[in-house]
Short mmCIF file of C-alpha atoms in Angstrom, two decimals:
data_model
loop_
_atom_site.label_atom_id
_atom_site.label_comp_id
_atom_site.label_asym_id
_atom_site.label_seq_id
_atom_site.Cartn_x
_atom_site.Cartn_y
_atom_site.Cartn_z
CA UNK A 1 0.12 0.22 -0.14
CA UNK A 2 1.91 2.84 -1.59
CA UNK A 3 2.01 5.89 0.19
CA UNK A 4 2.37 8.47 -3.14
CA UNK A 5 2.87 6.36 -6.25
CA UNK A 6 3.18 8.01 -9.31
CA UNK A 7 3.39 6.26 -13.31
CA UNK A 8 4.96 5.99 -15.16
CA UNK A 9 7.96 5.16 -13.23
CA UNK A 10 10.50 5.19 -16.94
CA UNK A 11 9.40 7.43 -19.81
CA UNK A 12 11.50 7.52 -22.92
CA UNK A 13 10.00 9.86 -25.65
CA UNK A 14 11.14 11.71 -28.39
CA UNK A 15 10.57 15.22 -28.49
CA UNK A 16 7.76 17.50 -29.59
CA UNK A 17 5.25 14.90 -27.73
CA UNK A 18 3.60 15.32 -24.94
CA UNK A 19 3.05 12.84 -22.27
CA UNK A 20 0.93 12.56 -18.76
CA UNK A 21 2.97 11.55 -15.70
CA UNK A 22 -0.01 10.41 -13.33
CA UNK A 23 0.31 10.43 -8.99
CA UNK A 24 -2.16 9.62 -6.67
CA UNK A 25 -1.32 9.71 -3.21
CA UNK A 26 -3.59 7.67 -0.30
CA UNK A 27 -2.14 9.31 3.11
CA UNK A 28 -5.74 11.87 2.91
CA UNK A 29 -3.23 14.94 2.67
CA UNK A 30 -4.57 18.05 1.75
CA UNK A 31 -1.74 19.23 -0.04
CA UNK A 32 0.24 17.97 -3.34
CA UNK A 33 3.13 18.70 -5.17
CA UNK A 34 5.19 18.29 -7.90
CA UNK A 35 8.98 18.68 -7.99
CA UNK A 36 11.46 18.26 -10.41
CA UNK A 37 14.98 16.62 -9.81
CA UNK A 38 17.95 17.18 -12.88
CA UNK A 39 20.95 15.69 -13.20
CA UNK A 40 22.52 17.48 -10.78
CA UNK A 41 20.29 15.88 -7.95
CA UNK A 42 18.90 19.67 -8.04
CA UNK A 43 15.39 19.45 -6.03
CA UNK A 44 13.25 21.79 -6.56
CA UNK A 45 9.17 22.63 -6.21
CA UNK A 46 7.57 23.32 -9.59
CA UNK A 47 3.78 23.29 -8.38
CA UNK A 48 1.14 22.78 -5.46
CA UNK A 49 -2.07 22.26 -4.70
CA UNK A 50 -4.47 22.82 -1.83
CA UNK A 51 -7.78 20.62 -2.59
CA UNK A 52 -7.59 20.47 -6.05
CA UNK A 53 -6.72 24.62 -6.19
CA UNK A 54 -2.93 25.87 -7.73
CA UNK A 55 -1.27 27.60 -4.92
CA UNK A 56 2.39 27.28 -6.21
CA UNK A 57 3.32 27.85 -9.88
CA UNK A 58 6.99 28.31 -10.01
CA UNK A 59 8.43 29.99 -13.14
CA UNK A 60 7.69 27.20 -15.35
CA UNK A 61 7.33 26.76 -18.73
CA UNK A 62 3.57 26.82 -19.77
CA UNK A 63 3.43 23.61 -21.49
CA UNK A 64 3.47 21.50 -18.28
CA UNK A 65 0.27 21.87 -16.92
CA UNK A 66 -1.06 20.34 -14.22
CA UNK A 67 -4.28 18.89 -13.27
CA UNK A 68 -6.09 17.41 -9.69
CA UNK A 69 -9.21 16.19 -9.98
CA UNK A 70 -9.51 15.73 -6.97
CA UNK A 71 -7.43 16.03 -4.04
CA UNK A 72 -6.25 13.08 -3.85
CA UNK A 73 -4.82 13.06 -7.36
CA UNK A 74 -2.32 15.68 -9.12
CA UNK A 75 -1.31 14.51 -12.38
CA UNK A 76 1.19 16.64 -15.00
CA UNK A 77 0.85 17.17 -18.55
CA UNK A 78 3.64 18.23 -20.71
CA UNK A 79 3.33 19.14 -24.13
CA UNK A 80 5.78 19.53 -26.81
CA UNK A 81 8.70 17.54 -24.89
CA UNK A 82 12.11 19.53 -25.29
CA UNK A 83 15.69 17.85 -24.39
CA UNK A 84 16.11 19.53 -21.30
CA UNK A 85 12.25 18.44 -19.87
CA UNK A 86 14.75 15.10 -19.38
CA UNK A 87 14.77 14.71 -15.37
CA UNK A 88 13.23 12.59 -12.60
CA UNK A 89 9.63 14.42 -11.82
CA UNK A 90 8.94 13.38 -8.31
CA UNK A 91 5.18 13.51 -7.25
CA UNK A 92 4.69 14.14 -3.05
CA UNK A 93 1.63 14.88 -0.72
CA UNK A 94 2.14 16.35 3.00
CA UNK A 95 -1.51 17.01 5.81
CA UNK A 96 -1.06 21.28 5.85
CA UNK A 97 0.93 23.67 3.89
CA UNK A 98 4.93 23.19 4.63
CA UNK A 99 5.68 22.42 8.07
CA UNK A 100 4.70 19.06 7.95
CA UNK A 101 6.42 16.13 6.59
CA UNK A 102 6.53 15.49 2.36
CA UNK A 103 6.16 12.36 1.13
CA UNK A 104 7.77 11.65 -1.64
CA UNK A 105 6.66 9.44 -4.67
CA UNK A 106 9.57 7.14 -5.96
CA UNK A 107 10.01 9.27 -9.28
CA UNK A 108 8.89 9.17 -12.70
CA UNK A 109 12.51 9.29 -14.78
CA UNK A 110 11.89 10.78 -18.27
CA UNK A 111 14.07 10.66 -21.18
CA UNK A 112 13.34 13.02 -23.72
CA UNK A 113 15.52 12.17 -26.63
CA UNK B 1 13.46 34.15 -1.68
CA UNK B 2 15.35 31.51 0.22
CA UNK B 3 18.65 31.20 -1.27
CA UNK B 4 19.85 27.49 0.61
CA UNK B 5 23.61 26.81 0.48
CA UNK B 6 24.65 22.97 1.35
CA UNK B 7 27.77 21.85 1.79
CA UNK B 8 30.11 19.05 1.26
CA UNK B 9 28.57 18.23 -1.95
CA UNK B 10 30.68 14.55 -1.24
CA UNK B 11 31.13 13.53 1.69
CA UNK B 12 33.18 9.35 2.08
CA UNK B 13 33.56 8.39 5.83
CA UNK B 14 34.77 5.71 7.64
CA UNK B 15 32.45 3.06 8.56
CA UNK B 16 31.50 3.84 12.52
CA UNK B 17 32.87 7.42 11.96
CA UNK B 18 31.25 10.81 12.04
CA UNK B 19 29.49 12.41 9.40
CA UNK B 20 28.72 16.11 9.62
CA UNK B 21 26.44 17.66 6.16
CA UNK B 22 26.12 21.86 6.59
CA UNK B 23 23.50 24.10 5.31
CA UNK B 24 23.24 27.99 5.32
CA UNK B 25 20.21 29.97 4.33
CA UNK B 26 19.10 33.41 3.59
CA UNK B 27 15.93 34.37 4.66
CA UNK B 28 15.49 35.12 8.11
CA UNK B 29 11.73 34.62 7.92
CA UNK B 30 12.60 30.88 7.42
CA UNK B 31 11.76 28.57 10.54
CA UNK B 32 11.68 25.09 9.61
CA UNK B 33 14.58 22.99 8.55
CA UNK B 34 13.70 19.63 7.75
CA UNK B 35 16.77 17.25 6.12
CA UNK B 36 15.56 14.50 3.86
CA UNK B 37 17.83 11.33 3.22
CA UNK B 38 17.38 10.16 -0.80
CA UNK B 39 18.70 6.26 -1.72
CA UNK B 40 19.25 5.43 -4.94
CA UNK B 41 15.88 4.77 -7.17
CA UNK B 42 13.74 6.16 -4.47
CA UNK B 43 12.59 9.47 -3.77
CA UNK B 44 13.59 11.92 -0.20
CA UNK B 45 12.11 10.79 2.92
CA UNK B 46 12.17 13.13 5.67
CA UNK B 47 14.93 11.95 8.58
CA UNK B 48 14.65 14.54 10.83
CA UNK B 49 13.59 18.42 11.69
CA UNK B 50 14.06 21.14 13.62
CA UNK B 51 11.90 24.26 13.92
CA UNK B 52 13.82 27.55 15.12
CA UNK B 53 12.81 27.80 18.79
CA UNK B 54 15.36 24.84 19.30
CA UNK B 55 18.45 24.58 19.28
CA UNK B 56 19.66 21.48 18.56
CA UNK B 57 17.50 17.64 17.90
CA UNK B 58 18.37 14.21 18.71
CA UNK B 59 17.03 11.07 16.61
CA UNK B 60 20.12 8.15 17.90
CA UNK B 61 22.48 8.36 16.14
CA UNK B 62 21.43 11.71 13.63
CA UNK B 63 21.40 14.82 14.98
CA UNK B 64 20.13 18.49 13.65
CA UNK B 65 21.82 21.64 15.74
CA UNK B 66 20.20 25.57 14.54
CA UNK B 67 22.61 28.50 14.81
CA UNK B 68 19.51 30.75 13.96
CA UNK B 69 22.10 34.07 14.36
CA UNK B 70 24.73 32.78 11.75
CA UNK B 71 21.32 30.86 9.19
CA UNK B 72 23.57 27.96 9.66
CA UNK B 73 21.45 24.20 10.50
CA UNK B 74 24.25 21.13 10.46
CA UNK B 75 23.06 17.14 10.25
CA UNK B 76 25.17 15.25 12.63
CA UNK B 77 25.41 11.50 11.59
CA UNK B 78 27.26 9.36 14.22
CA UNK B 79 28.50 5.30 14.58
CA UNK B 80 27.53 5.91 10.70
CA UNK B 81 26.91 2.47 8.92
CA UNK B 82 26.51 1.40 5.18
CA UNK B 83 22.99 1.91 4.55
CA UNK B 84 23.91 5.37 5.82
CA UNK B 85 25.05 5.86 1.83
CA UNK B 86 22.86 8.10 0.28
CA UNK B 87 22.26 11.63 -0.98
CA UNK B 88 20.96 14.38 2.06
CA UNK B 89 19.40 17.13 1.30
CA UNK B 90 18.33 20.39 3.45
CA UNK B 91 15.30 22.32 3.02
CA UNK B 92 14.55 25.70 4.73
CA UNK B 93 11.24 27.02 4.95
CA UNK B 94 8.37 29.28 6.88
CA UNK B 95 6.50 26.49 9.09
CA UNK B 96 2.78 26.91 8.10
CA UNK B 97 4.14 28.02 4.32
CA UNK B 98 4.02 25.41 1.55
CA UNK B 99 7.07 26.17 -0.10
CA UNK B 100 10.57 24.60 1.23
CA UNK B 101 13.20 25.80 -0.72
CA UNK B 102 15.75 22.79 -0.75
CA UNK B 103 19.89 22.41 -1.15
CA UNK B 104 21.80 20.54 -3.59
CA UNK B 105 22.22 17.79 -1.67
CA UNK B 106 25.28 15.88 -0.59
CA UNK B 107 26.23 12.78 -1.38
CA UNK B 108 27.63 10.60 1.86
CA UNK B 109 29.31 6.98 0.87
CA UNK B 110 30.32 4.84 4.38
CA UNK B 111 33.59 2.71 3.59
CA UNK B 112 33.11 -0.37 5.18
#
């Protein structure tokens, strides 16, 4: 019973394609996030949602569009993929805004060729 | 915005010795400082955190110290074991705020 699960774990796709990563949490948390980890291991927040409402939208190209159908799900859709989008994308959740443990999924390894 | 610097980027320690990782932050409003451990192929996992109203917190072999005046905090791991090998991230943020800023990570290798 994985707490934060995301699919797919690995994704290899060509430049210009559109792809989605799905995320679900079964912890009953109100807040969900998307983080990006690049090849140097830098971990940076992209988006956060609280009860399906967008709270944080960091300087992310609008090719990236998160969607939260309910508070247990936060999906990430990426249009017109570029080489620089290659990274590990982590979904995460927490009980309240900040200051509480953020639980990360296992990551989705995206490679754009 | 907050800026968190973390040192060293890599650290090799003999099994049984201690390891220390240091972070500095820029925003004096930050009052919550968690540490995450990321094992190979996994997502980061919280190992310990500290709030600004205390200077030190300990959990078995792991301790974190905080110096608010100097705006730096450190992770101390004693009696290191092979399973401590991982990438460690510090982070800083405002408790009650949804945004944490992560450090750049430290790859810790425990030499048997």
